[in-house]
């Protein structure tokens, strides 16, 4: 994007339906200036808006209003005026290495950024040949920076001798300086004297001697774990091999950061120049191999380097002779079989060659050199492959399995091909169409993508990383499934691999089945832990009891945890009834994202014990056994179902919605009982109250209450002992027919005092309290025919309550109180004056009734509000007593 002197904005649109140069004017309007929206090339000297552009990637405007566009895929720079014709000013249209001379007579690579200086010189970034080109106003092209090598040296100095790493864009200032943006984390400046300096950023290298996770890597592209747990990383444009030990420490193992080749065979690798390596692998003897430009290097266990293939010159010759005398373009892929034969993919020659282990002779192995996709079923040397795009050198995936099959990432054909030990080639992944394969589909029938790297594990499973979609796939038994990548990103450490997207280069698998991948664009190396099963355990559902014929309330659940410490997804779990009989919802199921699998169980029609065994086939882990019990079903309901509408504490004691263990409750509703009666002495078992009357019973939170009175519309019960607090279910059962549960509120203490409505007069509710002579405390005539008199100071009076909680010693609910006992922390106030309490506990000879003996304090005549408080809990009723001297 650029601006002209008037403030209009010019930008290139290379997206789908783009291939245009567009302008945004100062009044906010947008228009197309060049390109008809179709990628291609249809010639010069025609209206710019009728021209076909292909991936336009830079635009510049000169002082005369001429507009320049980098037409990248057409390998040209073109010029036009608004409304005028378009012409080529740089390039021939054939991509090639630029040479100094007339700008329209020399090829260029990919122009992806352009800029103009104040003198009218046009600067062009050639990303294919890693160079900066200058085109004078007279039309002469001069290479002013970059040595045409692909990967950059770290130092500054004379610009035409420097290697420029992945140039991205360019801009010129008025002083004649030119600034270059590189994807190696730096901005460089080309000064008018022809020197290159770094003005921003730094080389992305640091961390030796420290934690590997804190180190700086620079586009790492290859990785190699060894049998001892060390991991070797090729640190891209840092030109180093770095080694991470099992304790997580990183250090440089080979290379000094300067690109080049070691001085001679047998040179120590430590501190030596290293070329950029596209591929790394081991042989069975612990030798490391590097695939580089023009050569294959061998690094021995004693850290010395040897050339084993390639004479250092570019080309594709020498088959049938010593590998060290042959020419190799770029050894972009490398693999070694069990016999020590070395397979080398040459990205420039578009074929694979093999160096024999016993003779060192290099011969053709796969591909004719012509790009194509034919030849399956025939000799690999007669087949056509397309391992990298013709204009880009990328890593070529090669892998060898334990049977001697060699796998080739046929990236441009969207396939993986396999060469058998008999030298016959076939397709093992991909149907020739580019796309994302469906999980579980047949590998050769599914679409596929451009393979970026590959690895084979000990079991023969093939792992393939997809460059475009940033996914890794596993192929086993002819079936393909995705193991990483959702094509949405971003990468988050510690997350399940299926949700992660990153570019996986240099894919390798270790003896544990763990995958390693270089992630160059995040300057990181990733480890994907094979989540093989390590534990198989019950999660829920064991030791349940339910009536025969019913489905258990909880499903039987098991969980498989893997080496990564997370659940194993997609594992098969079988459930089998091994004792008794029962019906399972499924005999076999698979674990979910948490590693859990389960089935529901319907018990048999008759009572008994059922055993169900869970197994995880193929894991080698011991079976799990569930034990469930079917009980005799309850009798059939023969009366109308009870309906409970409310349950509150006894109305004479306040009728609260909150109750405590031992509180008296009034349960109201319909069809609660078929008879009406209170309990009698014959219903007691010694001092223990009955839990049922005439087939009517009540449970609160599953515990039996003590039934004192039944009728069709009301039942009175004492709440059982319980430790619950909050909502609990209350169920009435009449003649074996249970009501729907009613949720009621339980608390440790819920006090109420005896104060029936009959003790209310003139809007004042009086407390029931008795004097030693049997009279009730109150003004005479409070209730006709009942003896009342006011209490005098010093009188001892008795009041009653419920729900005041535990006593010392403890007296269980449902028991006739036989011994003296007490509750702690009770205070009684007459107005604000405390009274002396001489007894506070359950009343002897009855069930669940609290008795309070109180001495009336010295007070003036009148009615006083009475407050009962136990600890922090006050009685909520407003009650009064009359005092008169």
mmCIF file of C-alpha atoms in Angstrom, residues 112-352:
data_model
loop_
_atom_site.group_PDB
_atom_site.id
_atom_site.type_symbol
_atom_site.label_atom_id
_atom_site.label_comp_id
_atom_site.label_asym_id
_atom_site.label_seq_id
_atom_site.Cartn_x
_atom_site.Cartn_y
_atom_site.Cartn_z
ATOM 1 C CA UNK A 112 6.750 -8.950 -3.817
ATOM 2 C CA UNK A 113 7.595 -5.389 -2.775
ATOM 3 C CA UNK A 114 8.475 -2.214 -4.673
ATOM 4 C CA UNK A 115 9.376 1.348 -3.773
ATOM 5 C CA UNK A 116 10.508 4.555 -5.520
ATOM 6 C CA UNK A 117 13.113 7.001 -4.270
ATOM 7 C CA UNK A 118 13.151 10.758 -4.847
ATOM 8 C CA UNK A 119 15.415 10.362 -7.886
ATOM 9 C CA UNK A 120 12.947 8.059 -9.641
ATOM 10 C CA UNK A 121 14.866 4.835 -9.056
ATOM 11 C CA UNK A 122 12.572 1.834 -8.654
ATOM 12 C CA UNK A 123 13.552 -0.776 -6.028
ATOM 13 C CA UNK A 124 12.194 -4.307 -6.425
ATOM 14 C CA UNK A 125 12.362 -7.086 -3.810
ATOM 15 C CA UNK A 126 12.944 -10.417 -5.590
ATOM 16 C CA UNK A 127 11.821 -12.933 -2.960
ATOM 17 C CA UNK A 128 12.743 -15.953 -5.057
ATOM 18 C CA UNK A 129 16.367 -14.919 -5.458
ATOM 19 C CA UNK A 130 16.664 -13.106 -2.114
ATOM 20 C CA UNK A 131 17.885 -9.901 -3.668
ATOM 21 C CA UNK A 132 17.092 -6.223 -4.009
ATOM 22 C CA UNK A 133 17.037 -4.904 -7.575
ATOM 23 C CA UNK A 134 17.328 -1.274 -8.599
ATOM 24 C CA UNK A 135 15.916 -0.022 -11.892
ATOM 25 C CA UNK A 136 17.154 3.389 -12.954
ATOM 26 C CA UNK A 137 14.919 5.944 -14.693
ATOM 27 C CA UNK A 138 16.741 4.932 -17.884
ATOM 28 C CA UNK A 139 15.570 1.309 -17.522
ATOM 29 C CA UNK A 140 18.770 -0.376 -16.377
ATOM 30 C CA UNK A 141 18.483 -3.138 -13.771
ATOM 31 C CA UNK A 142 21.229 -3.407 -11.138
ATOM 32 C CA UNK A 143 21.382 -5.887 -8.254
ATOM 33 C CA UNK A 144 22.202 -3.673 -5.286
ATOM 34 C CA UNK A 145 21.784 -6.130 -2.379
ATOM 35 C CA UNK A 146 21.805 -9.862 -1.876
ATOM 36 C CA UNK A 147 24.154 -12.566 -3.128
ATOM 37 C CA UNK A 148 21.307 -14.589 -4.705
ATOM 38 C CA UNK A 149 21.661 -17.268 -2.019
ATOM 39 C CA UNK A 150 18.553 -18.461 -0.270
ATOM 40 C CA UNK A 151 19.477 -18.235 3.393
ATOM 41 C CA UNK A 152 21.132 -15.285 5.052
ATOM 42 C CA UNK A 153 24.419 -14.681 6.804
ATOM 43 C CA UNK A 154 24.106 -12.842 10.095
ATOM 44 C CA UNK A 155 26.620 -10.091 9.399
ATOM 45 C CA UNK A 156 26.356 -6.654 7.808
ATOM 46 C CA UNK A 157 28.727 -5.212 5.203
ATOM 47 C CA UNK A 158 28.855 -4.862 1.403
ATOM 48 C CA UNK A 159 25.248 -5.364 0.338
ATOM 49 C CA UNK A 160 25.845 -7.459 -2.787
ATOM 50 C CA UNK A 161 27.910 -9.953 -0.780
ATOM 51 C CA UNK A 162 25.297 -10.426 1.932
ATOM 52 C CA UNK A 163 22.766 -13.213 1.894
ATOM 53 C CA UNK A 164 19.320 -11.791 2.556
ATOM 54 C CA UNK A 165 16.962 -14.102 4.390
ATOM 55 C CA UNK A 166 13.379 -14.071 3.105
ATOM 56 C CA UNK A 167 12.983 -10.473 2.008
ATOM 57 C CA UNK A 168 9.477 -9.225 2.455
ATOM 58 C CA UNK A 169 9.231 -5.525 1.621
ATOM 59 C CA UNK A 170 11.221 -2.383 0.775
ATOM 60 C CA UNK A 171 10.957 1.383 1.303
ATOM 61 C CA UNK A 172 13.230 4.273 0.278
ATOM 62 C CA UNK A 173 13.719 7.541 2.142
ATOM 63 C CA UNK A 174 14.617 10.994 0.761
ATOM 64 C CA UNK A 175 18.256 10.664 1.776
ATOM 65 C CA UNK A 176 18.789 7.725 -0.577
ATOM 66 C CA UNK A 177 18.666 5.018 2.080
ATOM 67 C CA UNK A 178 16.668 1.886 1.317
ATOM 68 C CA UNK A 179 15.114 -0.154 4.127
ATOM 69 C CA UNK A 180 14.508 -3.889 3.793
ATOM 70 C CA UNK A 181 12.101 -5.946 5.898
ATOM 71 C CA UNK A 182 13.190 -9.549 6.445
ATOM 72 C CA UNK A 183 11.232 -12.370 7.974
ATOM 73 C CA UNK A 184 14.212 -13.248 10.181
ATOM 74 C CA UNK A 185 13.114 -10.635 12.719
ATOM 75 C CA UNK A 186 15.280 -7.808 11.323
ATOM 76 C CA UNK A 187 15.080 -4.569 9.352
ATOM 77 C CA UNK A 188 18.202 -3.796 7.303
ATOM 78 C CA UNK A 189 19.299 -0.497 5.750
ATOM 79 C CA UNK A 190 21.099 -0.152 2.429
ATOM 80 C CA UNK A 191 23.058 3.090 2.474
ATOM 81 C CA UNK A 192 24.057 5.027 -0.672
ATOM 82 C CA UNK A 193 27.635 3.737 -0.322
ATOM 83 C CA UNK A 194 26.383 0.164 -0.934
ATOM 84 C CA UNK A 195 26.718 -1.155 2.605
ATOM 85 C CA UNK A 196 24.096 -3.054 4.547
ATOM 86 C CA UNK A 197 23.468 -2.429 8.235
ATOM 87 C CA UNK A 198 20.916 -3.738 10.720
ATOM 88 C CA UNK A 199 18.692 -0.964 12.110
ATOM 89 C CA UNK A 200 16.011 -2.936 13.964
ATOM 90 C CA UNK A 201 15.633 -6.395 15.429
ATOM 91 C CA UNK A 202 18.263 -8.990 16.045
ATOM 92 C CA UNK A 203 19.112 -12.503 15.055
ATOM 93 C CA UNK A 204 16.719 -14.866 16.757
ATOM 94 C CA UNK A 205 19.305 -16.885 18.644
ATOM 95 C CA UNK A 206 19.743 -17.184 22.427
ATOM 96 C CA UNK A 207 19.402 -19.548 25.357
ATOM 97 C CA UNK A 208 22.320 -21.977 25.207
ATOM 98 C CA UNK A 209 22.962 -23.452 28.629
ATOM 99 C CA UNK A 210 19.448 -22.729 29.857
ATOM 100 C CA UNK A 211 15.947 -24.119 29.613
ATOM 101 C CA UNK A 212 15.028 -25.094 26.066
ATOM 102 C CA UNK A 213 11.547 -23.658 26.498
ATOM 103 C CA UNK A 214 13.090 -20.206 27.090
ATOM 104 C CA UNK A 215 15.525 -20.317 24.158
ATOM 105 C CA UNK A 216 15.226 -18.310 20.940
ATOM 106 C CA UNK A 217 15.055 -20.350 17.737
ATOM 107 C CA UNK A 218 15.059 -18.987 14.187
ATOM 108 C CA UNK A 219 12.590 -20.778 11.912
ATOM 109 C CA UNK A 220 13.562 -24.282 13.106
ATOM 110 C CA UNK A 221 12.743 -26.715 10.334
ATOM 111 C CA UNK A 222 14.073 -30.134 11.305
ATOM 112 C CA UNK A 223 14.200 -32.204 14.472
ATOM 113 C CA UNK A 224 15.740 -35.518 15.408
ATOM 114 C CA UNK A 225 15.212 -37.377 18.725
ATOM 115 C CA UNK A 226 17.688 -40.108 19.605
ATOM 116 C CA UNK A 227 17.298 -43.307 21.592
ATOM 117 C CA UNK A 228 18.737 -41.721 24.746
ATOM 118 C CA UNK A 229 16.098 -38.993 24.988
ATOM 119 C CA UNK A 230 18.201 -36.179 23.485
ATOM 120 C CA UNK A 231 16.530 -34.081 20.813
ATOM 121 C CA UNK A 232 18.531 -32.411 18.009
ATOM 122 C CA UNK A 233 17.046 -29.341 16.313
ATOM 123 C CA UNK A 234 18.210 -27.749 13.079
ATOM 124 C CA UNK A 235 17.927 -24.073 13.970
ATOM 125 C CA UNK A 236 17.173 -22.757 10.465
ATOM 126 C CA UNK A 237 18.893 -19.490 9.533
ATOM 127 C CA UNK A 238 20.890 -19.656 12.759
ATOM 128 C CA UNK A 239 22.858 -22.396 10.951
ATOM 129 C CA UNK A 240 23.281 -24.456 14.077
ATOM 130 C CA UNK A 241 22.306 -27.882 15.326
ATOM 131 C CA UNK A 242 21.082 -27.493 18.870
ATOM 132 C CA UNK A 243 20.694 -30.314 21.346
ATOM 133 C CA UNK A 244 18.084 -30.541 24.099
ATOM 134 C CA UNK A 245 18.924 -33.026 26.843
ATOM 135 C CA UNK A 246 16.278 -34.925 28.842
ATOM 136 C CA UNK A 247 16.542 -32.395 31.679
ATOM 137 C CA UNK A 248 15.327 -29.670 29.277
ATOM 138 C CA UNK A 249 18.660 -27.864 28.778
ATOM 139 C CA UNK A 250 19.575 -26.585 25.307
ATOM 140 C CA UNK A 251 23.060 -26.076 23.845
ATOM 141 C CA UNK A 252 24.647 -25.729 20.422
ATOM 142 C CA UNK A 253 25.949 -29.116 19.276
ATOM 143 C CA UNK A 254 27.174 -28.162 15.817
ATOM 144 C CA UNK A 255 27.679 -25.048 13.697
ATOM 145 C CA UNK A 256 28.837 -21.522 14.441
ATOM 146 C CA UNK A 257 25.987 -19.523 12.924
ATOM 147 C CA UNK A 258 27.775 -18.749 9.640
ATOM 148 C CA UNK A 259 26.427 -20.451 6.515
ATOM 149 C CA UNK A 260 28.881 -22.553 4.583
ATOM 150 C CA UNK A 261 30.384 -26.024 4.383
ATOM 151 C CA UNK A 262 32.858 -27.599 6.804
ATOM 152 C CA UNK A 263 36.436 -27.187 5.489
ATOM 153 C CA UNK A 264 37.180 -30.878 4.976
ATOM 154 C CA UNK A 265 36.019 -34.410 5.623
ATOM 155 C CA UNK A 266 36.551 -35.370 9.246
ATOM 156 C CA UNK A 267 36.297 -31.787 10.497
ATOM 157 C CA UNK A 268 34.801 -31.376 13.969
ATOM 158 C CA UNK A 269 31.205 -30.266 13.711
ATOM 159 C CA UNK A 270 31.510 -28.049 16.784
ATOM 160 C CA UNK A 271 32.293 -24.488 15.664
ATOM 161 C CA UNK A 272 32.201 -25.338 11.958
ATOM 162 C CA UNK A 273 30.321 -23.516 9.236
ATOM 163 C CA UNK A 274 27.094 -25.315 8.341
ATOM 164 C CA UNK A 275 24.894 -24.992 5.288
ATOM 165 C CA UNK A 276 21.138 -24.702 5.550
ATOM 166 C CA UNK A 277 19.799 -28.211 6.118
ATOM 167 C CA UNK A 278 16.458 -29.213 4.652
ATOM 168 C CA UNK A 279 16.354 -32.683 6.170
ATOM 169 C CA UNK A 280 17.889 -34.732 8.991
ATOM 170 C CA UNK A 281 17.802 -38.418 9.855
ATOM 171 C CA UNK A 282 19.692 -41.185 11.712
ATOM 172 C CA UNK A 283 21.006 -44.525 10.600
ATOM 173 C CA UNK A 284 21.106 -47.614 12.799
ATOM 174 C CA UNK A 285 24.713 -46.876 13.871
ATOM 175 C CA UNK A 286 23.891 -43.438 15.268
ATOM 176 C CA UNK A 287 25.192 -41.420 12.314
ATOM 177 C CA UNK A 288 23.277 -38.232 11.544
ATOM 178 C CA UNK A 289 22.630 -37.190 7.940
ATOM 179 C CA UNK A 290 21.897 -33.668 6.687
ATOM 180 C CA UNK A 291 20.300 -32.933 3.348
ATOM 181 C CA UNK A 292 21.635 -29.591 2.084
ATOM 182 C CA UNK A 293 22.032 -27.648 -1.126
ATOM 183 C CA UNK A 294 24.205 -29.738 -3.513
ATOM 184 C CA UNK A 295 25.346 -32.221 -0.856
ATOM 185 C CA UNK A 296 24.449 -34.799 1.764
ATOM 186 C CA UNK A 297 26.548 -34.638 4.925
ATOM 187 C CA UNK A 298 27.183 -37.396 7.440
ATOM 188 C CA UNK A 299 27.841 -36.473 11.096
ATOM 189 C CA UNK A 300 29.361 -39.332 13.038
ATOM 190 C CA UNK A 301 28.739 -40.089 16.740
ATOM 191 C CA UNK A 302 32.083 -38.479 17.570
ATOM 192 C CA UNK A 303 30.750 -35.207 16.018
ATOM 193 C CA UNK A 304 32.814 -35.166 12.835
ATOM 194 C CA UNK A 305 31.435 -34.348 9.413
ATOM 195 C CA UNK A 306 31.872 -36.106 6.047
ATOM 196 C CA UNK A 307 30.431 -35.576 2.571
ATOM 197 C CA UNK A 308 28.733 -38.750 1.385
ATOM 198 C CA UNK A 309 26.878 -37.450 -1.668
ATOM 199 C CA UNK A 310 27.219 -34.457 -3.977
ATOM 200 C CA UNK A 311 30.337 -32.763 -5.310
ATOM 201 C CA UNK A 312 29.180 -29.278 -4.327
ATOM 202 C CA UNK A 313 27.933 -28.357 -7.793
ATOM 203 C CA UNK A 314 24.355 -27.831 -8.849
ATOM 204 C CA UNK A 315 22.891 -30.428 -11.185
ATOM 205 C CA UNK A 316 21.386 -33.866 -11.601
ATOM 206 C CA UNK A 317 24.059 -36.188 -12.864
ATOM 207 C CA UNK A 318 26.294 -39.034 -11.805
ATOM 208 C CA UNK A 319 23.860 -41.940 -11.477
ATOM 209 C CA UNK A 320 25.744 -45.207 -11.525
ATOM 210 C CA UNK A 321 28.902 -43.720 -10.076
ATOM 211 C CA UNK A 322 30.232 -42.696 -6.667
ATOM 212 C CA UNK A 323 27.726 -40.538 -4.830
ATOM 213 C CA UNK A 324 30.444 -38.062 -3.859
ATOM 214 C CA UNK A 325 31.101 -37.354 -7.559
ATOM 215 C CA UNK A 326 27.454 -36.814 -8.438
ATOM 216 C CA UNK A 327 25.754 -33.446 -8.745
ATOM 217 C CA UNK A 328 22.695 -32.727 -6.614
ATOM 218 C CA UNK A 329 20.407 -29.734 -6.767
ATOM 219 C CA UNK A 330 18.861 -29.527 -3.305
ATOM 220 C CA UNK A 331 18.734 -32.577 -1.022
ATOM 221 C CA UNK A 332 15.337 -31.588 0.365
ATOM 222 C CA UNK A 333 14.470 -34.976 1.842
ATOM 223 C CA UNK A 334 16.506 -37.807 3.294
ATOM 224 C CA UNK A 335 15.804 -41.233 4.798
ATOM 225 C CA UNK A 336 17.883 -44.284 5.702
ATOM 226 C CA UNK A 337 16.638 -47.874 5.709
ATOM 227 C CA UNK A 338 17.631 -50.692 8.049
ATOM 228 C CA UNK A 339 20.448 -51.779 5.687
ATOM 229 C CA UNK A 340 21.975 -48.302 5.626
ATOM 230 C CA UNK A 341 20.856 -47.330 2.120
ATOM 231 C CA UNK A 342 20.362 -43.557 1.943
ATOM 232 C CA UNK A 343 17.409 -42.116 0.009
ATOM 233 C CA UNK A 344 17.776 -38.528 -1.190
ATOM 234 C CA UNK A 345 14.973 -36.398 -2.614
ATOM 235 C CA UNK A 346 16.199 -33.639 -4.934
ATOM 236 C CA UNK A 347 13.683 -30.790 -5.040
ATOM 237 C CA UNK A 348 15.244 -29.211 -8.137
ATOM 238 C CA UNK A 349 15.529 -32.468 -10.080
ATOM 239 C CA UNK A 350 12.068 -33.614 -8.901
ATOM 240 C CA UNK A 351 13.163 -37.155 -8.211
ATOM 241 C CA UNK A 352 14.513 -39.459 -5.507
#
